[in-house]
């Protein structure tokens, strides 16, 4: 197996899978409070179907998988899916992005099944604000989830904070302090205008974020032991943990994009911010072989766009993050 590249010579080795469009939270930047139209169960890929598609992708050179959603832990038996994927020899890294609410319950089982690590989304350390941003969540549950993930060895645990002006940007310094005091690995993410989300007044650029943590000392470049994704990592003086910056809006990283996305309803998505999708579910359900699925994926990869256009003011429209897999 030699691996596959797209038409811009970018090696493609990473698949992000949305295992469900359902979620137990309703974060203001991701889902509407109500009236969200959920996919019928029949439309959502079964675990066997996801497994078959991962197997085909692995034969093309995919060796890293991330389970996301929606909230992956609200789908029953997701550890079974982890186990199935972990049994594919050439998959070297299985990670999950989760809001952490159910992690205290499942962390040990997930580790046992073969999950390597988790990224946990957390935008505030204030209980009332947590409830406001997530519309229904309890901060304590996610904090317990973080603890459980560390105890289970789903490490390095990375904490993802979407920074929003006027909503939580005053806490950037508190999150940065956590890297010094508690060894957290924190990643600050720019708020993206996806699927009708208006980020025009809330975007906090990476430069502004860096400025607000200046009182804690000079940031020195650091290596993160896993993941060669879009984040740039640094450390503050005396910190065991790292600080990462993910800048999809102000400094896009499309030139090094190595990823594909599989939506909960079985479409291969070539870019989070581009609506083009290739349906794999229909061929799969009509009996396509792994070899035929590989051909469809290969043709799709050849069409992966060069970059998104957020910097030029274009927005990501179409499906919400929860369906595409953030
Ligand atoms: N439910 C899981 C969670 O919250 O971690 C996984 C799915 S969620 C869609 C994945 C990631 O996308 C989260 O870290 C979330 O903060 C991020 N996200 C969602 N909408 C976003 C937006 N408009 N801009 C930036 N990040 C966003
Ligand atoms: Fe749910 Fe994650 Fe979206 Fe929040 S960001 S609503 S937790 S899918």
Short mmCIF file of N, CA, C and O in Angstrom, two decimals, residues 58-159:
data_model
loop_
_atom_site.label_atom_id
_atom_site.label_comp_id
_atom_site.label_asym_id
_atom_site.label_seq_id
_atom_site.Cartn_x
_atom_site.Cartn_y
_atom_site.Cartn_z
N UNK A 58 -9.06 2.32 4.05
CA UNK A 58 -7.76 1.88 4.57
C UNK A 58 -6.93 1.26 3.45
O UNK A 58 -5.71 1.44 3.38
N UNK A 59 -7.59 0.56 2.55
CA UNK A 59 -6.84 -0.03 1.42
C UNK A 59 -6.30 1.04 0.49
O UNK A 59 -5.33 0.81 -0.24
N UNK A 60 -6.91 2.22 0.53
CA UNK A 60 -6.40 3.32 -0.30
C UNK A 60 -5.27 4.08 0.39
O UNK A 60 -4.61 4.90 -0.22
N UNK A 61 -5.13 3.87 1.70
CA UNK A 61 -4.04 4.58 2.40
C UNK A 61 -4.49 5.37 3.62
O UNK A 61 -3.67 6.03 4.26
N UNK A 62 -5.79 5.35 3.92
CA UNK A 62 -6.24 6.03 5.15
C UNK A 62 -5.71 5.24 6.34
O UNK A 62 -5.92 4.03 6.43
N UNK A 63 -5.00 5.91 7.26
CA UNK A 63 -4.52 5.20 8.45
C UNK A 63 -4.90 5.89 9.76
O UNK A 63 -4.55 5.42 10.84
N UNK A 64 -5.63 7.00 9.65
CA UNK A 64 -6.11 7.71 10.85
C UNK A 64 -7.60 7.93 10.73
O UNK A 64 -8.08 8.35 9.66
N UNK A 65 -8.32 7.65 11.81
CA UNK A 65 -9.77 7.81 11.78
C UNK A 65 -10.18 8.62 13.01
O UNK A 65 -9.63 8.42 14.10
N UNK A 66 -11.14 9.51 12.83
CA UNK A 66 -11.73 10.21 13.98
C UNK A 66 -13.23 10.04 13.95
O UNK A 66 -13.87 10.22 12.91
N UNK A 67 -13.80 9.68 15.08
CA UNK A 67 -15.25 9.57 15.19
C UNK A 67 -15.77 10.87 15.79
O UNK A 67 -15.27 11.33 16.82
N UNK A 68 -16.77 11.44 15.13
CA UNK A 68 -17.31 12.71 15.58
C UNK A 68 -18.79 12.72 15.28
O UNK A 68 -19.42 11.68 15.14
N UNK A 69 -19.39 13.90 15.24
CA UNK A 69 -20.82 13.93 14.99
C UNK A 69 -21.25 15.35 14.70
O UNK A 69 -20.45 16.15 14.21
N UNK A 70 -22.42 15.63 15.14
CA UNK A 70 -23.22 15.23 16.28
C UNK A 70 -22.33 14.78 17.46
O UNK A 70 -21.15 15.01 17.47
N UNK A 71 -22.98 14.19 18.41
CA UNK A 71 -22.22 13.72 19.56
C UNK A 71 -22.05 12.21 19.45
O UNK A 71 -23.02 11.46 19.58
N UNK A 72 -20.82 11.75 19.19
CA UNK A 72 -20.64 10.31 18.93
C UNK A 72 -21.09 9.43 20.10
O UNK A 72 -21.53 8.30 19.88
N UNK A 73 -21.01 9.96 21.33
CA UNK A 73 -21.33 9.10 22.47
C UNK A 73 -22.83 8.94 22.71
O UNK A 73 -23.23 8.16 23.57
N UNK A 74 -23.67 9.65 21.95
CA UNK A 74 -25.11 9.39 22.12
C UNK A 74 -25.55 8.21 21.24
O UNK A 74 -26.67 7.72 21.38
N UNK A 75 -24.69 7.76 20.35
CA UNK A 75 -25.07 6.60 19.54
C UNK A 75 -24.74 5.33 20.32
O UNK A 75 -23.60 5.11 20.76
N UNK A 76 -25.76 4.48 20.45
CA UNK A 76 -25.60 3.27 21.28
C UNK A 76 -24.48 2.39 20.75
O UNK A 76 -24.35 2.20 19.53
N UNK A 77 -23.67 1.90 21.64
CA UNK A 77 -22.66 0.89 21.29
C UNK A 77 -21.52 1.42 20.45
O UNK A 77 -20.91 0.65 19.69
N UNK A 78 -21.18 2.70 20.58
CA UNK A 78 -20.14 3.24 19.70
C UNK A 78 -18.78 2.56 19.97
O UNK A 78 -17.93 2.47 19.07
N UNK A 79 -18.60 2.02 21.18
CA UNK A 79 -17.35 1.30 21.45
C UNK A 79 -17.24 0.07 20.54
O UNK A 79 -16.12 -0.34 20.18
N UNK A 80 -18.38 -0.51 20.16
CA UNK A 80 -18.33 -1.66 19.23
C UNK A 80 -17.73 -1.23 17.88
O UNK A 80 -16.96 -1.96 17.27
N UNK A 81 -18.13 -0.03 17.45
CA UNK A 81 -17.58 0.48 16.18
C UNK A 81 -16.07 0.72 16.32
O UNK A 81 -15.30 0.39 15.42
N UNK A 82 -15.68 1.27 17.46
CA UNK A 82 -14.24 1.50 17.69
C UNK A 82 -13.50 0.17 17.55
O UNK A 82 -12.46 0.07 16.88
N UNK A 83 -14.05 -0.85 18.17
CA UNK A 83 -13.39 -2.17 18.15
C UNK A 83 -13.27 -2.69 16.72
O UNK A 83 -12.23 -3.22 16.31
N UNK A 84 -14.36 -2.53 15.94
CA UNK A 84 -14.34 -3.02 14.55
C UNK A 84 -13.25 -2.30 13.75
O UNK A 84 -12.49 -2.91 13.00
N UNK A 85 -13.16 -0.98 13.96
CA UNK A 85 -12.15 -0.21 13.19
C UNK A 85 -10.75 -0.56 13.68
O UNK A 85 -9.81 -0.68 12.88
N UNK A 86 -10.62 -0.75 15.00
CA UNK A 86 -9.29 -1.07 15.55
C UNK A 86 -8.79 -2.41 15.02
O UNK A 86 -7.58 -2.65 14.97
N UNK A 87 -9.70 -3.27 14.60
CA UNK A 87 -9.29 -4.57 14.06
C UNK A 87 -8.76 -4.48 12.63
O UNK A 87 -8.27 -5.47 12.07
N UNK A 88 -8.89 -3.32 12.01
CA UNK A 88 -8.30 -3.15 10.66
C UNK A 88 -6.82 -2.80 10.87
O UNK A 88 -6.49 -1.74 11.40
N UNK A 89 -5.97 -3.72 10.47
CA UNK A 89 -4.52 -3.63 10.76
C UNK A 89 -3.87 -2.30 10.45
O UNK A 89 -3.03 -1.82 11.20
N UNK A 90 -4.24 -1.74 9.30
CA UNK A 90 -3.49 -0.57 8.82
C UNK A 90 -4.00 0.74 9.43
O UNK A 90 -3.44 1.80 9.14
N UNK A 91 -5.06 0.67 10.23
CA UNK A 91 -5.51 1.89 10.92
C UNK A 91 -4.65 2.05 12.18
O UNK A 91 -4.70 1.23 13.09
N UNK A 92 -3.87 3.10 12.20
CA UNK A 92 -2.88 3.28 13.27
C UNK A 92 -3.34 4.20 14.38
O UNK A 92 -2.73 4.25 15.46
N UNK A 93 -4.37 5.00 14.11
CA UNK A 93 -4.78 5.97 15.12
C UNK A 93 -6.30 6.15 15.05
O UNK A 93 -6.84 6.45 13.99
N UNK A 94 -6.96 5.94 16.19
CA UNK A 94 -8.41 6.17 16.24
C UNK A 94 -8.67 7.19 17.36
O UNK A 94 -8.30 6.96 18.51
N UNK A 95 -9.28 8.29 16.98
CA UNK A 95 -9.54 9.35 17.95
C UNK A 95 -11.03 9.69 17.91
O UNK A 95 -11.77 9.22 17.04
N UNK A 96 -11.46 10.48 18.89
CA UNK A 96 -12.86 10.90 18.93
C UNK A 96 -12.93 12.36 19.34
O UNK A 96 -12.14 12.80 20.17
N UNK A 97 -13.87 13.08 18.75
CA UNK A 97 -14.17 14.43 19.22
C UNK A 97 -15.52 14.37 19.90
O UNK A 97 -16.50 13.88 19.32
N UNK A 98 -15.59 14.83 21.15
CA UNK A 98 -16.80 14.67 21.95
C UNK A 98 -17.00 15.89 22.83
O UNK A 98 -16.04 16.59 23.16
N UNK A 99 -18.26 16.11 23.24
CA UNK A 99 -18.50 17.18 24.21
C UNK A 99 -18.21 16.71 25.63
O UNK A 99 -18.33 17.48 26.58
N UNK A 100 -17.88 15.45 25.80
CA UNK A 100 -17.43 14.94 27.09
C UNK A 100 -18.53 14.59 28.09
O UNK A 100 -18.25 13.96 29.11
N UNK A 101 -19.77 14.95 27.77
CA UNK A 101 -20.86 14.76 28.75
C UNK A 101 -20.97 13.30 29.19
O UNK A 101 -21.19 13.01 30.36
N UNK A 102 -20.81 12.38 28.25
CA UNK A 102 -20.99 10.96 28.58
C UNK A 102 -19.66 10.21 28.75
O UNK A 102 -19.65 8.99 28.88
N UNK A 103 -18.57 10.96 28.76
CA UNK A 103 -17.27 10.28 28.79
C UNK A 103 -17.00 9.56 30.10
O UNK A 103 -16.35 8.50 30.12
N UNK A 104 -17.48 10.14 31.21
CA UNK A 104 -17.20 9.50 32.50
C UNK A 104 -17.77 8.07 32.46
O UNK A 104 -17.20 7.14 33.02
N UNK A 105 -18.90 7.92 31.76
CA UNK A 105 -19.53 6.61 31.67
C UNK A 105 -18.78 5.66 30.73
O UNK A 105 -18.68 4.47 30.98
N UNK A 106 -18.24 6.20 29.63
CA UNK A 106 -17.75 5.31 28.57
C UNK A 106 -16.23 5.28 28.38
O UNK A 106 -15.73 4.46 27.59
N UNK A 107 -15.48 6.16 29.04
CA UNK A 107 -14.05 6.28 28.73
C UNK A 107 -13.31 4.94 28.81
O UNK A 107 -12.54 4.58 27.90
N UNK A 108 -13.54 4.20 29.89
CA UNK A 108 -12.79 2.94 30.07
C UNK A 108 -13.13 1.95 28.95
O UNK A 108 -12.23 1.30 28.38
N UNK A 109 -14.42 1.83 28.61
CA UNK A 109 -14.83 0.90 27.55
C UNK A 109 -14.23 1.30 26.20
O UNK A 109 -13.83 0.45 25.39
N UNK A 110 -14.19 2.59 25.96
CA UNK A 110 -13.65 3.07 24.68
C UNK A 110 -12.17 2.74 24.58
O UNK A 110 -11.68 2.30 23.53
N UNK A 111 -11.46 2.93 25.68
CA UNK A 111 -10.02 2.63 25.68
C UNK A 111 -9.81 1.13 25.42
O UNK A 111 -9.00 0.73 24.59
N UNK A 112 -10.59 0.37 26.13
CA UNK A 112 -10.52 -1.09 25.99
C UNK A 112 -10.80 -1.53 24.54
O UNK A 112 -10.18 -2.44 24.01
N UNK A 113 -11.72 -0.81 23.89
CA UNK A 113 -12.10 -1.17 22.51
C UNK A 113 -11.02 -0.77 21.50
O UNK A 113 -11.04 -1.26 20.37
N UNK A 114 -10.12 0.13 21.91
CA UNK A 114 -9.04 0.49 20.98
C UNK A 114 -8.98 1.97 20.63
O UNK A 114 -8.20 2.36 19.76
N UNK A 115 -9.81 2.78 21.29
CA UNK A 115 -9.71 4.22 21.04
C UNK A 115 -8.40 4.74 21.62
O UNK A 115 -8.04 4.40 22.75
N UNK A 116 -7.68 5.54 20.84
CA UNK A 116 -6.39 6.04 21.32
C UNK A 116 -6.52 7.31 22.16
O UNK A 116 -5.84 7.46 23.16
N UNK A 117 -7.38 8.23 21.71
CA UNK A 117 -7.39 9.52 22.40
C UNK A 117 -8.65 10.30 22.08
O UNK A 117 -9.37 9.95 21.13
N UNK A 118 -8.89 11.34 22.86
CA UNK A 118 -10.08 12.17 22.64
C UNK A 118 -9.73 13.66 22.60
O UNK A 118 -8.81 14.10 23.28
N UNK A 119 -10.51 14.38 21.82
CA UNK A 119 -10.54 15.83 21.89
C UNK A 119 -11.88 16.18 22.52
O UNK A 119 -12.92 15.63 22.12
N UNK A 120 -11.85 17.06 23.51
CA UNK A 120 -13.09 17.40 24.21
C UNK A 120 -13.40 18.89 24.01
O UNK A 120 -12.53 19.74 24.23
N UNK A 121 -14.61 19.16 23.58
CA UNK A 121 -14.99 20.55 23.32
C UNK A 121 -15.46 21.19 24.61
O UNK A 121 -16.35 20.66 25.28
N UNK A 122 -14.87 22.32 24.92
CA UNK A 122 -15.24 23.04 26.15
C UNK A 122 -14.95 24.51 25.91
O UNK A 122 -13.82 24.88 25.63
N UNK A 123 -15.98 25.34 26.01
CA UNK A 123 -15.82 26.74 25.63
C UNK A 123 -15.80 27.70 26.81
O UNK A 123 -15.61 28.89 26.63
N UNK A 124 -16.07 27.19 28.00
CA UNK A 124 -16.09 28.06 29.16
C UNK A 124 -15.84 27.23 30.43
O UNK A 124 -16.14 26.03 30.46
N UNK A 125 -15.32 27.90 31.45
CA UNK A 125 -15.12 27.23 32.75
C UNK A 125 -16.14 27.74 33.76
O UNK A 125 -16.04 27.45 34.95
N UNK A 126 -17.13 28.48 33.28
CA UNK A 126 -18.15 29.04 34.17
C UNK A 126 -19.47 28.28 33.98
O UNK A 126 -20.00 28.25 32.86
N UNK A 127 -19.99 27.70 35.05
CA UNK A 127 -21.18 26.85 34.93
C UNK A 127 -22.37 27.53 34.24
O UNK A 127 -23.00 26.95 33.34
N UNK A 128 -22.65 28.77 34.61
CA UNK A 128 -23.84 29.43 34.01
C UNK A 128 -23.63 29.70 32.53
O UNK A 128 -24.52 29.55 31.70
N UNK A 129 -22.41 30.08 32.22
CA UNK A 129 -22.08 30.37 30.82
C UNK A 129 -22.11 29.08 29.99
O UNK A 129 -22.53 29.07 28.85
N UNK A 130 -21.66 28.00 30.61
CA UNK A 130 -21.67 26.70 29.92
C UNK A 130 -23.11 26.37 29.52
O UNK A 130 -23.39 25.95 28.39
N UNK A 131 -24.01 26.61 30.45
CA UNK A 131 -25.41 26.31 30.16
C UNK A 131 -25.94 27.21 29.05
O UNK A 131 -26.71 26.78 28.20
N UNK A 132 -25.46 28.45 29.05
CA UNK A 132 -25.93 29.40 28.04
C UNK A 132 -25.39 29.00 26.64
O UNK A 132 -26.13 28.98 25.66
N UNK A 133 -24.11 28.67 26.57
CA UNK A 133 -23.51 28.35 25.26
C UNK A 133 -24.05 27.02 24.72
O UNK A 133 -24.32 26.90 23.53
N UNK A 134 -24.20 26.05 25.61
CA UNK A 134 -24.65 24.72 25.14
C UNK A 134 -26.18 24.61 25.17
O UNK A 134 -26.74 23.65 24.71
N UNK A 135 -26.81 25.57 25.74
CA UNK A 135 -28.26 25.71 25.92
C UNK A 135 -28.86 24.71 26.90
O UNK A 135 -29.97 24.89 27.33
N UNK A 136 -28.13 23.65 27.23
CA UNK A 136 -28.73 22.69 28.16
C UNK A 136 -27.70 21.91 28.97
O UNK A 136 -28.07 21.06 29.78
N UNK A 137 -26.41 22.18 28.78
CA UNK A 137 -25.41 21.31 29.41
C UNK A 137 -25.03 21.72 30.82
O UNK A 137 -25.29 22.83 31.26
N UNK A 138 -24.38 20.76 31.50
CA UNK A 138 -23.85 21.04 32.84
C UNK A 138 -22.32 20.94 32.78
O UNK A 138 -21.78 19.88 32.42
N UNK A 139 -21.65 22.00 33.18
CA UNK A 139 -20.20 22.04 33.11
C UNK A 139 -19.56 20.86 33.84
O UNK A 139 -18.62 20.23 33.34
N UNK A 140 -20.12 20.52 35.02
CA UNK A 140 -19.54 19.46 35.85
C UNK A 140 -19.42 18.15 35.08
O UNK A 140 -18.46 17.39 35.28
N UNK A 141 -20.37 17.86 34.20
CA UNK A 141 -20.33 16.59 33.47
C UNK A 141 -19.14 16.54 32.51
O UNK A 141 -18.44 15.54 32.42
N UNK A 142 -18.93 17.64 31.81
CA UNK A 142 -17.79 17.66 30.88
C UNK A 142 -16.47 17.63 31.65
O UNK A 142 -15.52 16.94 31.25
N UNK A 143 -16.41 18.33 32.79
CA UNK A 143 -15.16 18.28 33.59
C UNK A 143 -14.90 16.86 34.08
O UNK A 143 -13.76 16.39 34.06
N UNK A 144 -15.95 16.17 34.48
CA UNK A 144 -15.77 14.76 34.90
C UNK A 144 -15.31 13.92 33.72
O UNK A 144 -14.51 12.99 33.86
N UNK A 145 -15.84 14.23 32.55
CA UNK A 145 -15.44 13.51 31.33
C UNK A 145 -13.95 13.69 31.05
O UNK A 145 -13.25 12.75 30.67
N UNK A 146 -13.46 14.91 31.26
CA UNK A 146 -12.03 15.18 31.03
C UNK A 146 -11.18 14.34 31.99
O UNK A 146 -10.19 13.71 31.59
N UNK A 147 -11.62 14.32 33.23
CA UNK A 147 -10.89 13.53 34.25
C UNK A 147 -10.88 12.05 33.87
O UNK A 147 -9.85 11.37 33.91
N UNK A 148 -12.05 11.57 33.47
CA UNK A 148 -12.18 10.14 33.12
C UNK A 148 -11.30 9.79 31.92
O UNK A 148 -10.69 8.72 31.87
N UNK A 149 -11.25 10.69 30.96
CA UNK A 149 -10.44 10.43 29.76
C UNK A 149 -8.97 10.32 30.14
O UNK A 149 -8.26 9.43 29.66
N UNK A 150 -8.52 11.21 31.01
CA UNK A 150 -7.12 11.14 31.46
C UNK A 150 -6.86 9.86 32.23
O UNK A 150 -5.85 9.18 32.02
N UNK A 151 -7.78 9.51 33.12
CA UNK A 151 -7.61 8.28 33.92
C UNK A 151 -7.58 7.04 33.04
O UNK A 151 -6.82 6.10 33.27
N UNK A 152 -8.40 7.04 31.99
CA UNK A 152 -8.47 5.87 31.11
C UNK A 152 -7.29 5.81 30.16
O UNK A 152 -7.10 4.81 29.46
N UNK A 153 -6.53 6.89 30.08
CA UNK A 153 -5.37 6.90 29.17
C UNK A 153 -5.74 7.25 27.74
O UNK A 153 -5.03 6.89 26.80
N UNK A 154 -6.84 7.98 27.56
CA UNK A 154 -7.21 8.44 26.21
C UNK A 154 -6.45 9.73 25.93
O UNK A 154 -7.03 10.81 25.75
N UNK A 155 -5.15 9.60 25.92
CA UNK A 155 -4.28 10.78 25.94
C UNK A 155 -3.42 10.89 24.68
O UNK A 155 -3.15 9.88 24.03
N UNK A 156 -2.92 12.09 24.36
CA UNK A 156 -3.16 13.32 25.09
C UNK A 156 -4.60 13.83 24.89
O UNK A 156 -5.07 13.87 23.74
N UNK A 157 -5.25 14.19 25.99
CA UNK A 157 -6.58 14.79 25.88
C UNK A 157 -6.37 16.23 25.41
O UNK A 157 -5.56 16.95 25.99
N UNK A 158 -7.08 16.59 24.35
CA UNK A 158 -6.98 17.98 23.88
C UNK A 158 -8.32 18.67 24.13
O UNK A 158 -9.37 18.09 23.84
N UNK A 159 -8.26 19.86 24.66
CA UNK A 159 -9.47 20.63 24.95
C UNK A 159 -9.64 21.67 23.84
O UNK A 159 -8.77 22.50 23.62
#
